[in-house]
Amino acid sequence: MSDKQKAITLAFTGASGAPYGLRLLECLLAADYQVYLLISSAARVVLATEHGLKLPGNPDAAKAVLVEHLNCDPEKLTVCGKDDWFSPVASGSAAPKQMVVCPCSAGSVAAIAHGMSDNLIERAADVVMKERGQLLLVVRETPFSTLHLENMHKLSQMGVTIMPAAPGFYHQPQSIEDLVDFMVARILDHLGVAQGLVPRWGYDQRG
Ligand SMILES: Cc1cc2nc3c(=O)[nH]c(=O)nc-3n(C[C@H](O)[C@H](O)[C@H](O)COP(=O)(O)O)c2cc1C
């Protein structure tokens, strides 16, 4: 990977909200990012349940399904296995400086908050934090327990951005896709990726 190439780590975990993750992946690839995609076992269950997309456990096979589903450039997407400790995302010497976990389960929040590094998602997040990169967690659970809130508070104090999967309605969504795009637009804004998915507050909103 050349220094000039835009690269990012994206993790899907087993919280509800698979369409957010898929749409974010689509937008990052369209923005010409090299995406390292990590998918937990529970995320595969959620993807099948919410989106009808059945991803095989084998990373190469999962990549083939995603490339066909998104009709994207295979060169831009790397799907990593949960024990792929030799992946670039596992080391501060090679990992992208930006990572998003979307959707992010309460379980993954806890594991990341406590530096468990027990699978590649947790390790990649730990690497981004220790390298002082940008980590965004798109957390989805309701209600939050005190433990969830404590874990998110701890991470927020370390500079991690906690973005609850809580779309607004002021853009008058007409479809689920509009709600998904609201969240994805906010994530892309935080990453510094140009987007025109939804009208911006105060610019296109006044009637
Ligand atoms: C369909 C489905 C929806 C789920 N939704 C949530 C959720 O919204 N938030 C959450 O924290 N866990 C949710 N879970 C439970 C997590 O998947 C479970 O705690 C899992 O261990 C998380 O593991 P992971 O973080 O490694 O993906 C859901 C599970 C399933 C099967």
PDB file of C-alpha atoms and ligand atoms in Angstrom:
ATOM      1  CA  MET A   1       0.000   0.000   0.000  1.00  0.00           C
ATOM      2  CA  SER A   2       1.499   3.354  -1.003  1.00  0.00           C
ATOM      3  CA  ASP A   3       1.546   6.223   1.492  1.00  0.00           C
ATOM      4  CA  LYS A   4      -0.822   8.198  -0.709  1.00  0.00           C
ATOM      5  CA  GLN A   5      -3.466   5.477  -0.899  1.00  0.00           C
ATOM      6  CA  LYS A   6      -6.501   6.129   1.290  1.00  0.00           C
ATOM      7  CA  ALA A   7      -7.060   3.164   3.581  1.00  0.00           C
ATOM      8  CA  ILE A   8      -9.501   2.410   6.359  1.00  0.00           C
ATOM      9  CA  THR A   9     -10.484  -0.481   8.599  1.00  0.00           C
ATOM     10  CA  LEU A  10     -14.205  -1.241   8.776  1.00  0.00           C
ATOM     11  CA  ALA A  11     -15.678  -3.801  11.157  1.00  0.00           C
ATOM     12  CA  PHE A  12     -19.183  -5.245  11.129  1.00  0.00           C
ATOM     13  CA  THR A  13     -20.194  -6.637  14.542  1.00  0.00           C
ATOM     14  CA  GLY A  14     -23.375  -8.316  15.732  1.00  0.00           C
ATOM     15  CA  ALA A  15     -25.528  -5.313  16.610  1.00  0.00           C
ATOM     16  CA  SER A  16     -28.687  -4.584  14.687  1.00  0.00           C
ATOM     17  CA  GLY A  17     -28.014  -2.192  11.813  1.00  0.00           C
ATOM     18  CA  ALA A  18     -26.362  -4.290   9.101  1.00  0.00           C
ATOM     19  CA  PRO A  19     -27.682  -1.903   6.386  1.00  0.00           C
ATOM     20  CA  TYR A  20     -25.604   0.932   7.918  1.00  0.00           C
ATOM     21  CA  GLY A  21     -22.440  -1.124   7.597  1.00  0.00           C
ATOM     22  CA  LEU A  22     -23.144  -2.246   4.055  1.00  0.00           C
ATOM     23  CA  ARG A  23     -23.988   1.263   2.869  1.00  0.00           C
ATOM     24  CA  LEU A  24     -20.874   2.661   4.566  1.00  0.00           C
ATOM     25  CA  LEU A  25     -18.755   0.017   2.843  1.00  0.00           C
ATOM     26  CA  GLU A  26     -20.323   0.928  -0.501  1.00  0.00           C
ATOM     27  CA  CYS A  27     -19.624   4.654   0.034  1.00  0.00           C
ATOM     28  CA  LEU A  28     -16.018   4.131   1.158  1.00  0.00           C
ATOM     29  CA  LEU A  29     -15.294   1.979  -1.893  1.00  0.00           C
ATOM     30  CA  ALA A  30     -16.953   4.566  -4.133  1.00  0.00           C
ATOM     31  CA  ALA A  31     -14.694   7.190  -2.524  1.00  0.00           C
ATOM     32  CA  ASP A  32     -11.726   5.083  -3.653  1.00  0.00           C
ATOM     33  CA  TYR A  33     -10.698   3.866  -0.199  1.00  0.00           C
ATOM     34  CA  GLN A  34      -8.783   0.648   0.275  1.00  0.00           C
ATOM     35  CA  VAL A  35     -11.055  -1.081   2.793  1.00  0.00           C
ATOM     36  CA  TYR A  36      -9.934  -3.756   5.248  1.00  0.00           C
ATOM     37  CA  LEU A  37     -13.190  -5.389   6.283  1.00  0.00           C
ATOM     38  CA  LEU A  38     -13.553  -7.450   9.462  1.00  0.00           C
ATOM     39  CA  ILE A  39     -16.783  -9.354  10.112  1.00  0.00           C
ATOM     40  CA  SER A  40     -17.644 -11.028  13.420  1.00  0.00           C
ATOM     41  CA  SER A  41     -19.573 -14.310  13.535  1.00  0.00           C
ATOM     42  CA  ALA A  42     -22.572 -12.540  15.067  1.00  0.00           C
ATOM     43  CA  ALA A  43     -22.419  -9.894  12.318  1.00  0.00           C
ATOM     44  CA  ARG A  44     -22.874 -12.643   9.729  1.00  0.00           C
ATOM     45  CA  VAL A  45     -26.024 -13.779  11.560  1.00  0.00           C
ATOM     46  CA  VAL A  46     -27.345 -10.196  11.656  1.00  0.00           C
ATOM     47  CA  LEU A  47     -26.530  -9.616   7.959  1.00  0.00           C
ATOM     48  CA  ALA A  48     -28.501 -12.727   7.023  1.00  0.00           C
ATOM     49  CA  THR A  49     -31.404 -11.806   9.337  1.00  0.00           C
ATOM     50  CA  GLU A  50     -31.716  -8.123   8.430  1.00  0.00           C
ATOM     51  CA  HIS A  51     -30.520  -8.011   4.848  1.00  0.00           C
ATOM     52  CA  GLY A  52     -30.884 -11.581   3.600  1.00  0.00           C
ATOM     53  CA  LEU A  53     -27.192 -11.518   2.746  1.00  0.00           C
ATOM     54  CA  LYS A  54     -25.498 -14.807   3.635  1.00  0.00           C
ATOM     55  CA  LEU A  55     -21.746 -14.337   4.005  1.00  0.00           C
ATOM     56  CA  PRO A  56     -19.575 -17.446   4.243  1.00  0.00           C
ATOM     57  CA  GLY A  57     -17.176 -17.665   7.200  1.00  0.00           C
ATOM     58  CA  ASN A  58     -14.194 -17.990   4.871  1.00  0.00           C
ATOM     59  CA  PRO A  59     -12.833 -14.467   4.203  1.00  0.00           C
ATOM     60  CA  ASP A  60     -12.120 -15.007   0.490  1.00  0.00           C
ATOM     61  CA  ALA A  61     -15.561 -16.500  -0.081  1.00  0.00           C
ATOM     62  CA  ALA A  62     -17.162 -13.632   1.873  1.00  0.00           C
ATOM     63  CA  LYS A  63     -15.259 -11.152  -0.278  1.00  0.00           C
ATOM     64  CA  ALA A  64     -16.533 -12.817  -3.467  1.00  0.00           C
ATOM     65  CA  VAL A  65     -20.145 -12.493  -2.254  1.00  0.00           C
ATOM     66  CA  LEU A  66     -19.645  -8.827  -1.288  1.00  0.00           C
ATOM     67  CA  VAL A  67     -17.921  -7.908  -4.554  1.00  0.00           C
ATOM     68  CA  GLU A  68     -20.860  -9.343  -6.469  1.00  0.00           C
ATOM     69  CA  HIS A  69     -23.448  -7.786  -4.142  1.00  0.00           C
ATOM     70  CA  LEU A  70     -21.893  -4.299  -4.298  1.00  0.00           C
ATOM     71  CA  ASN A  71     -20.509  -4.626  -7.825  1.00  0.00           C
ATOM     72  CA  CYS A  72     -17.233  -3.147  -6.568  1.00  0.00           C
ATOM     73  CA  ASP A  73     -13.570  -3.333  -7.559  1.00  0.00           C
ATOM     74  CA  PRO A  74     -12.137  -6.469  -5.893  1.00  0.00           C
ATOM     75  CA  GLU A  75      -8.718  -4.788  -5.657  1.00  0.00           C
ATOM     76  CA  LYS A  76     -10.135  -2.242  -3.205  1.00  0.00           C
ATOM     77  CA  LEU A  77     -11.562  -4.726  -0.709  1.00  0.00           C
ATOM     78  CA  THR A  78      -9.698  -7.031   1.655  1.00  0.00           C
ATOM     79  CA  VAL A  79     -11.748  -9.242   3.959  1.00  0.00           C
ATOM     80  CA  CYS A  80      -9.731 -10.403   6.964  1.00  0.00           C
ATOM     81  CA  GLY A  81     -10.392 -13.450   9.147  1.00  0.00           C
ATOM     82  CA  LYS A  82     -10.850 -13.074  12.888  1.00  0.00           C
ATOM     83  CA  ASP A  83      -7.512 -14.775  13.622  1.00  0.00           C
ATOM     84  CA  ASP A  84      -5.583 -13.202  10.749  1.00  0.00           C
ATOM     85  CA  TRP A  85      -2.879 -11.787  13.029  1.00  0.00           C
ATOM     86  CA  PHE A  86      -0.609 -11.074  10.047  1.00  0.00           C
ATOM     87  CA  SER A  87      -3.121  -8.674   8.523  1.00  0.00           C
ATOM     88  CA  PRO A  88      -1.861  -5.054   8.268  1.00  0.00           C
ATOM     89  CA  VAL A  89      -4.633  -3.961  10.648  1.00  0.00           C
ATOM     90  CA  ALA A  90      -3.087  -6.029  13.451  1.00  0.00           C
ATOM     91  CA  SER A  91       0.041  -3.867  13.743  1.00  0.00           C
ATOM     92  CA  GLY A  92       0.660  -0.190  14.335  1.00  0.00           C
ATOM     93  CA  SER A  93       3.419  -0.324  11.720  1.00  0.00           C
ATOM     94  CA  ALA A  94       0.945  -0.968   8.908  1.00  0.00           C
ATOM     95  CA  ALA A  95      -2.614  -0.347  10.088  1.00  0.00           C
ATOM     96  CA  PRO A  96      -4.781   2.385   8.551  1.00  0.00           C
ATOM     97  CA  LYS A  97      -5.121   5.374  10.868  1.00  0.00           C
ATOM     98  CA  GLN A  98      -8.914   5.341  10.676  1.00  0.00           C
ATOM     99  CA  MET A  99     -11.311   2.611  11.801  1.00  0.00           C
ATOM    100  CA  VAL A 100     -15.088   2.395  12.058  1.00  0.00           C
ATOM    101  CA  VAL A 101     -17.041  -0.337  13.828  1.00  0.00           C
ATOM    102  CA  CYS A 102     -20.511  -0.185  12.239  1.00  0.00           C
ATOM    103  CA  PRO A 103     -22.723  -1.493  13.612  1.00  0.00           C
ATOM    104  CA  CYS A 104     -21.006  -1.921  16.973  1.00  0.00           C
ATOM    105  CA  SER A 105     -22.464  -4.281  19.589  1.00  0.00           C
ATOM    106  CA  ALA A 106     -22.403  -3.609  23.310  1.00  0.00           C
ATOM    107  CA  GLY A 107     -20.197  -6.690  23.590  1.00  0.00           C
ATOM    108  CA  SER A 108     -17.598  -5.256  21.221  1.00  0.00           C
ATOM    109  CA  VAL A 109     -17.755  -1.896  23.034  1.00  0.00           C
ATOM    110  CA  ALA A 110     -16.903  -3.732  26.270  1.00  0.00           C
ATOM    111  CA  ALA A 111     -14.084  -5.732  24.711  1.00  0.00           C
ATOM    112  CA  ILE A 112     -12.562  -2.641  23.065  1.00  0.00           C
ATOM    113  CA  ALA A 113     -12.934  -0.548  26.235  1.00  0.00           C
ATOM    114  CA  HIS A 114     -10.960  -3.162  28.144  1.00  0.00           C
ATOM    115  CA  GLY A 115      -8.279  -3.806  25.509  1.00  0.00           C
ATOM    116  CA  MET A 116      -9.147  -7.490  25.161  1.00  0.00           C
ATOM    117  CA  SER A 117      -7.612  -7.876  21.665  1.00  0.00           C
ATOM    118  CA  ASP A 118      -9.016 -11.393  21.587  1.00  0.00           C
ATOM    119  CA  ASN A 119      -9.992 -11.287  17.890  1.00  0.00           C
ATOM    120  CA  LEU A 120      -8.859  -9.140  14.961  1.00  0.00           C
ATOM    121  CA  ILE A 121     -11.641  -6.573  15.422  1.00  0.00           C
ATOM    122  CA  GLU A 122     -10.665  -5.957  19.048  1.00  0.00           C
ATOM    123  CA  ARG A 123      -6.960  -5.951  18.170  1.00  0.00           C
ATOM    124  CA  ALA A 124      -7.405  -3.535  15.241  1.00  0.00           C
ATOM    125  CA  ALA A 125      -9.362  -1.139  17.471  1.00  0.00           C
ATOM    126  CA  ASP A 126      -6.666  -1.410  20.144  1.00  0.00           C
ATOM    127  CA  VAL A 127      -4.004  -0.620  17.535  1.00  0.00           C
ATOM    128  CA  VAL A 128      -5.847   2.478  16.273  1.00  0.00           C
ATOM    129  CA  MET A 129      -6.211   3.736  19.865  1.00  0.00           C
ATOM    130  CA  LYS A 130      -2.575   3.169  20.803  1.00  0.00           C
ATOM    131  CA  GLU A 131      -1.429   4.833  17.567  1.00  0.00           C
ATOM    132  CA  ARG A 132      -3.682   7.808  18.345  1.00  0.00           C
ATOM    133  CA  GLY A 133      -5.682   7.288  15.179  1.00  0.00           C
ATOM    134  CA  GLN A 134      -9.392   7.900  14.633  1.00  0.00           C
ATOM    135  CA  LEU A 135     -11.805   5.270  15.949  1.00  0.00           C
ATOM    136  CA  LEU A 136     -15.572   5.596  15.467  1.00  0.00           C
ATOM    137  CA  LEU A 137     -17.993   3.200  17.122  1.00  0.00           C
ATOM    138  CA  VAL A 138     -21.532   3.212  15.719  1.00  0.00           C
ATOM    139  CA  VAL A 139     -23.127   1.634  18.763  1.00  0.00           C
ATOM    140  CA  ARG A 140     -26.611   0.143  18.693  1.00  0.00           C
ATOM    141  CA  GLU A 141     -28.471  -1.032  21.782  1.00  0.00           C
ATOM    142  CA  THR A 142     -31.504   0.210  23.655  1.00  0.00           C
ATOM    143  CA  PRO A 143     -31.800   0.978  26.471  1.00  0.00           C
ATOM    144  CA  PHE A 144     -28.177   1.341  27.548  1.00  0.00           C
ATOM    145  CA  SER A 145     -27.206  -0.216  30.873  1.00  0.00           C
ATOM    146  CA  THR A 146     -24.930   1.631  33.283  1.00  0.00           C
ATOM    147  CA  LEU A 147     -22.171  -0.745  32.192  1.00  0.00           C
ATOM    148  CA  HIS A 148     -22.658   0.171  28.504  1.00  0.00           C
ATOM    149  CA  LEU A 149     -22.572   3.857  29.415  1.00  0.00           C
ATOM    150  CA  GLU A 150     -19.454   3.436  31.547  1.00  0.00           C
ATOM    151  CA  ASN A 151     -17.658   1.621  28.739  1.00  0.00           C
ATOM    152  CA  MET A 152     -18.609   4.300  26.212  1.00  0.00           C
ATOM    153  CA  HIS A 153     -17.593   7.038  28.654  1.00  0.00           C
ATOM    154  CA  LYS A 154     -14.193   5.420  29.134  1.00  0.00           C
ATOM    155  CA  LEU A 155     -13.664   5.196  25.362  1.00  0.00           C
ATOM    156  CA  SER A 156     -14.884   8.732  24.756  1.00  0.00           C
ATOM    157  CA  GLN A 157     -12.340  10.024  27.270  1.00  0.00           C
ATOM    158  CA  MET A 158      -9.640   8.275  25.235  1.00  0.00           C
ATOM    159  CA  GLY A 159     -10.677  10.147  22.090  1.00  0.00           C
ATOM    160  CA  VAL A 160     -12.914   7.487  20.570  1.00  0.00           C
ATOM    161  CA  THR A 161     -16.021   8.876  18.849  1.00  0.00           C
ATOM    162  CA  ILE A 162     -19.218   7.229  20.023  1.00  0.00           C
ATOM    163  CA  MET A 163     -21.896   7.616  17.350  1.00  0.00           C
ATOM    164  CA  PRO A 164     -25.144   5.943  18.409  1.00  0.00           C
ATOM    165  CA  ALA A 165     -27.040   4.530  15.450  1.00  0.00           C
ATOM    166  CA  ALA A 166     -29.783   7.097  15.961  1.00  0.00           C
ATOM    167  CA  PRO A 167     -30.799   8.804  12.714  1.00  0.00           C
ATOM    168  CA  GLY A 168     -32.555  12.169  12.758  1.00  0.00           C
ATOM    169  CA  PHE A 169     -35.849  12.802  11.032  1.00  0.00           C
ATOM    170  CA  TYR A 170     -35.466  16.454  10.081  1.00  0.00           C
ATOM    171  CA  HIS A 171     -34.545  15.545   6.502  1.00  0.00           C
ATOM    172  CA  GLN A 172     -38.052  14.035   6.176  1.00  0.00           C
ATOM    173  CA  PRO A 173     -37.019  10.481   5.301  1.00  0.00           C
ATOM    174  CA  GLN A 174     -39.300   8.707   2.847  1.00  0.00           C
ATOM    175  CA  SER A 175     -37.662   5.313   3.084  1.00  0.00           C
ATOM    176  CA  ILE A 176     -35.412   3.123   5.222  1.00  0.00           C
ATOM    177  CA  GLU A 177     -32.616   3.993   2.788  1.00  0.00           C
ATOM    178  CA  ASP A 178     -33.045   7.678   3.721  1.00  0.00           C
ATOM    179  CA  LEU A 179     -32.618   6.816   7.416  1.00  0.00           C
ATOM    180  CA  VAL A 180     -29.578   4.665   6.685  1.00  0.00           C
ATOM    181  CA  ASP A 181     -28.064   7.448   4.577  1.00  0.00           C
ATOM    182  CA  PHE A 182     -28.542   9.938   7.421  1.00  0.00           C
ATOM    183  CA  MET A 183     -26.277   7.873   9.683  1.00  0.00           C
ATOM    184  CA  VAL A 184     -23.782   7.059   6.954  1.00  0.00           C
ATOM    185  CA  ALA A 185     -23.544  10.742   5.996  1.00  0.00           C
ATOM    186  CA  ARG A 186     -22.648  11.685   9.582  1.00  0.00           C
ATOM    187  CA  ILE A 187     -20.013   8.942   9.717  1.00  0.00           C
ATOM    188  CA  LEU A 188     -18.483  10.068   6.402  1.00  0.00           C
ATOM    189  CA  ASP A 189     -18.448  13.677   7.659  1.00  0.00           C
ATOM    190  CA  HIS A 190     -16.442  12.599  10.698  1.00  0.00           C
ATOM    191  CA  LEU A 191     -14.019  10.671   8.515  1.00  0.00           C
ATOM    192  CA  GLY A 192     -13.542  13.664   6.226  1.00  0.00           C
ATOM    193  CA  VAL A 193     -15.016  11.889   3.209  1.00  0.00           C
ATOM    194  CA  ALA A 194     -16.948  14.170   0.856  1.00  0.00           C
ATOM    195  CA  GLN A 195     -20.582  13.130   0.612  1.00  0.00           C
ATOM    196  CA  GLY A 196     -23.890  14.450  -0.628  1.00  0.00           C
ATOM    197  CA  LEU A 197     -26.183  11.793   0.785  1.00  0.00           C
ATOM    198  CA  VAL A 198     -28.488  14.092   2.771  1.00  0.00           C
ATOM    199  CA  PRO A 199     -29.123  17.854   2.822  1.00  0.00           C
ATOM    200  CA  ARG A 200     -27.066  19.705   5.419  1.00  0.00           C
ATOM    201  CA  TRP A 201     -28.639  21.403   8.421  1.00  0.00           C
ATOM    202  CA  GLY A 202     -29.281  25.088   7.812  1.00  0.00           C
ATOM    203  CA  TYR A 203     -28.369  25.023   4.118  1.00  0.00           C
ATOM    204  CA  ASP A 204     -31.056  23.036   2.326  1.00  0.00           C
ATOM    205  CA  GLN A 205     -33.522  22.676   5.188  1.00  0.00           C
ATOM    206  CA  ARG A 206     -35.278  26.049   5.246  1.00  0.00           C
ATOM    207  CA  GLY A 207     -38.500  26.043   3.272  1.00  0.00           C
TER     208      GLY A 207
HETATM  209  C1  LIG B   1     -30.417 -10.406  14.959  1.00  0.00           C
HETATM  210  C2  LIG B   1     -29.567  -9.984  16.121  1.00  0.00           C
HETATM  211  C3  LIG B   1     -29.609  -8.678  16.543  1.00  0.00           C
HETATM  212  C4  LIG B   1     -28.807  -8.243  17.610  1.00  0.00           C
HETATM  213  N1  LIG B   1     -28.852  -6.931  17.962  1.00  0.00           N
HETATM  214  C5  LIG B   1     -27.998  -6.461  18.891  1.00  0.00           C
HETATM  215  C6  LIG B   1     -27.939  -5.054  19.147  1.00  0.00           C
HETATM  216  O1  LIG B   1     -28.661  -4.252  18.555  1.00  0.00           O
HETATM  217  N2  LIG B   1     -27.003  -4.618  20.039  1.00  0.00           N
HETATM  218  C7  LIG B   1     -26.152  -5.473  20.687  1.00  0.00           C
HETATM  219  O2  LIG B   1     -25.326  -4.989  21.464  1.00  0.00           O
HETATM  220  N3  LIG B   1     -26.205  -6.819  20.473  1.00  0.00           N
HETATM  221  C8  LIG B   1     -27.088  -7.326  19.593  1.00  0.00           C
HETATM  222  N4  LIG B   1     -27.141  -8.681  19.329  1.00  0.00           N
HETATM  223  C9  LIG B   1     -26.339  -9.585  20.157  1.00  0.00           C
HETATM  224  C10 LIG B   1     -24.881  -9.665  19.692  1.00  0.00           C
HETATM  225  O3  LIG B   1     -24.823 -10.157  18.370  1.00  0.00           O
HETATM  226  C11 LIG B   1     -24.078 -10.596  20.619  1.00  0.00           C
HETATM  227  O4  LIG B   1     -23.939  -9.996  21.893  1.00  0.00           O
HETATM  228  C12 LIG B   1     -22.728 -10.972  20.074  1.00  0.00           C
HETATM  229  O5  LIG B   1     -22.026 -11.739  21.031  1.00  0.00           O
HETATM  230  C13 LIG B   1     -21.882  -9.760  19.723  1.00  0.00           C
HETATM  231  O6  LIG B   1     -20.627 -10.230  19.279  1.00  0.00           O
HETATM  232  P1  LIG B   1     -19.668  -9.340  18.381  1.00  0.00           P
HETATM  233  O7  LIG B   1     -19.559  -8.021  19.042  1.00  0.00           O
HETATM  234  O8  LIG B   1     -18.382 -10.097  18.396  1.00  0.00           O
HETATM  235  O9  LIG B   1     -20.248  -9.290  17.020  1.00  0.00           O
HETATM  236  C14 LIG B   1     -27.948  -9.152  18.272  1.00  0.00           C
HETATM  237  C15 LIG B   1     -27.904 -10.485  17.833  1.00  0.00           C
HETATM  238  C16 LIG B   1     -28.701 -10.880  16.776  1.00  0.00           C
HETATM  239  C17 LIG B   1     -28.618 -12.313  16.301  1.00  0.00           C
END
